[in-house]
């Protein structure tokens, strides 16, 4: 015991905090002879010790910071080789190995690669320079490793020289899939392109879009950030900041960079999710300082450290927040557990790593499991020399090793060994592979590319990029009984590009990640749309409401969806479209009822007038109105006009649309035509101007005139309905409703129809205006004038009102104008006569009419005599008697007693004596006057 205690410090000095490189043989960390030797490159130590900041001499420095997890990976390689040697996979062939420590640095890895390239069985480690290495035989047939991508890239470029197969168990950089630059590189883990895609999917499904990234400033970190950036962009995830840490812990700026990264995390308060592409020793330092600053975030772990037990045992690690990570899919670890349990019986003479582990266990034996990792990784020569409690017995702490297993890395390491072994078996079918010169490494590489074998009942092979895509396990760190436990939450399937859950509880836990908010802007609710603000990031936006007739039915939509304006509508900030209500001027609408009542009242009045006129058919007033036939025709036209208003109410139908305008237009044209005839008749009866009488008598043909005027309107309506017929239309221009209305087909035709009626009314108005000074009881022309004025005023107002009105009450505008026109003409044409018939019966007698006519004719004749005398005196010629232009001979029926009197058609001669007192006046030739 005393001797062992004296030798212990000497042994530790020889190690010098790692392996001292006194000779090339000392450079090998672990070895075992065999017929076929496989090389191994593992970062057993986390850093190199440099005596100065910048090296001044080309000396390979010593290493420090023993990494238990990587040490276990090297043991997994040893275990896999032992399994193969003890199996029938390679009968009669023994596999050997040479394992080197890269110390996580390219320089030391390159030195190891040079030794692996040295010629087999040479007295010295020499690498021959050749133009053709086809028959060159190096020390090893294949290499497993390295741990980190940047190291693998450098080693691969050297191994490419002899096309020595390099099968990495942990290097995931996407660039290594490029077979042009790395033709001899293969790996048993997926590329980072899959990992970054899975990360982006996880972030997207969790509803996060504003995240930060911390990565190492090396090839691996930069490529991972670039790949993740592309995947994040595809999933609408924005990167708020990127912080790059030095790749090596020996870099003097690392503490400042970590502080800078933490300052950025604290400053970006809206960033609650951090994606970390770091090595485990970087994460250790980062998390310890983050705990000191009470930073609580959600950390997305890359496969480098997601299963790092050493990190999960940091004191107060739970204060950092939630850790969700990705790791390689693993297999059955039972055999490896048994291997570790029997590790104490393994000879350690040819394994410097195992020897160092036992010494470290002895040094840190007083530590519990939580502090043991820190003690192992941070030991120094001074602390070892000061520790006098070292015992002679070897400390293995198998339970500590089993607890630090990272199943994904262990499985991928053993998978790499088995892949090489299966390729060797195919190479050795027809060869004696106990001869080291049986085949060259480049031949083994070709076999590896095509190899297929079964692992855990699943076929395994390298794809065209040299990758075995086994998929990922999604891990979540949970605090259970005061300890952080790393558990499986889901599986990420590369082919399906989706997450698979073992049970509902895991799926609920995955969905609960949405409770963490990590967004640049608040969530835009349905009915709102994202508007990108001044920030260069698309994830930073403002939420604005969708305008009218637009909607969004999901959160955080980039654009508003247009409703189908013909059938649907939506208010501002709507999350859906609402179906428009179909509206029209319904029968039960109060306004429609009012208009119908007015129309019905008009019909009642028409019936009343018909009754009054029929019962008083022989009275002078009825006779003066042109007789019952003309009155009935006019009243029928008014009746049809009132009836036509019913076609404007109710659900529009094709026959209604075609009938309503034609019915009104034709009936009103006939009405105005009849009134025009009455105006012409009055002028003919009471005009004393021979020239006017001549014209009127020649033009006055009642039936042809009425037929012609009405026939023209019928022709207009027939052409209109035939060429551009009115039809039912759904008017969607109003926001919330569809107006079911009649489209007139041609506004020009409607204008022509109404314009034609207006032309007839204007002619009627002129004729009636000429007879406005007729006898009071005969002054129908004055009322016709008023009726036409009412018509003009109504329709002049109708034009601007109709063109500016929209909605279901648009037909009501035309109904109102029709009612006004109808009532105006009906009132002016018939109501005064009804008033005389009912209330002034004394004026509705023959004597009253003769008296009024005689007074009017005497007054008119006197005016004519005065005018004629004045004309004769001016001309100096005797007056010439004027005769009726139509009285050509004395035999005409209008010639009586040497004088010509006129009798217009439709007028009857009323005979009777006139009181003598009314016959005073100048003696003039008297004309016989007929009564109307």
mmCIF file of C-alpha atoms in Angstrom, residues 59 282 363 435 563 623 656 713 765 788 814 923:
data_model
loop_
_atom_site.group_PDB
_atom_site.id
_atom_site.type_symbol
_atom_site.label_atom_id
_atom_site.label_comp_id
_atom_site.label_asym_id
_atom_site.label_seq_id
_atom_site.Cartn_x
_atom_site.Cartn_y
_atom_site.Cartn_z
ATOM 1 C CA UNK A 59 4.827 20.998 -30.021
ATOM 2 C CA UNK A 282 -19.430 25.311 -23.807
ATOM 3 C CA UNK A 363 -8.960 11.280 -6.704
ATOM 4 C CA UNK A 435 -3.309 -11.486 -44.395
ATOM 5 C CA UNK A 563 -65.688 37.257 -49.286
ATOM 6 C CA UNK A 623 -121.345 65.766 -72.394
ATOM 7 C CA UNK A 656 -93.540 41.110 -63.553
ATOM 8 C CA UNK A 713 -95.835 53.383 -77.523
ATOM 9 C CA UNK A 765 -99.909 70.983 -72.303
ATOM 10 C CA UNK A 788 -99.676 68.159 -67.135
ATOM 11 C CA UNK A 814 -91.354 54.898 -59.455
ATOM 12 C CA UNK A 923 -125.013 94.456 -84.018
#
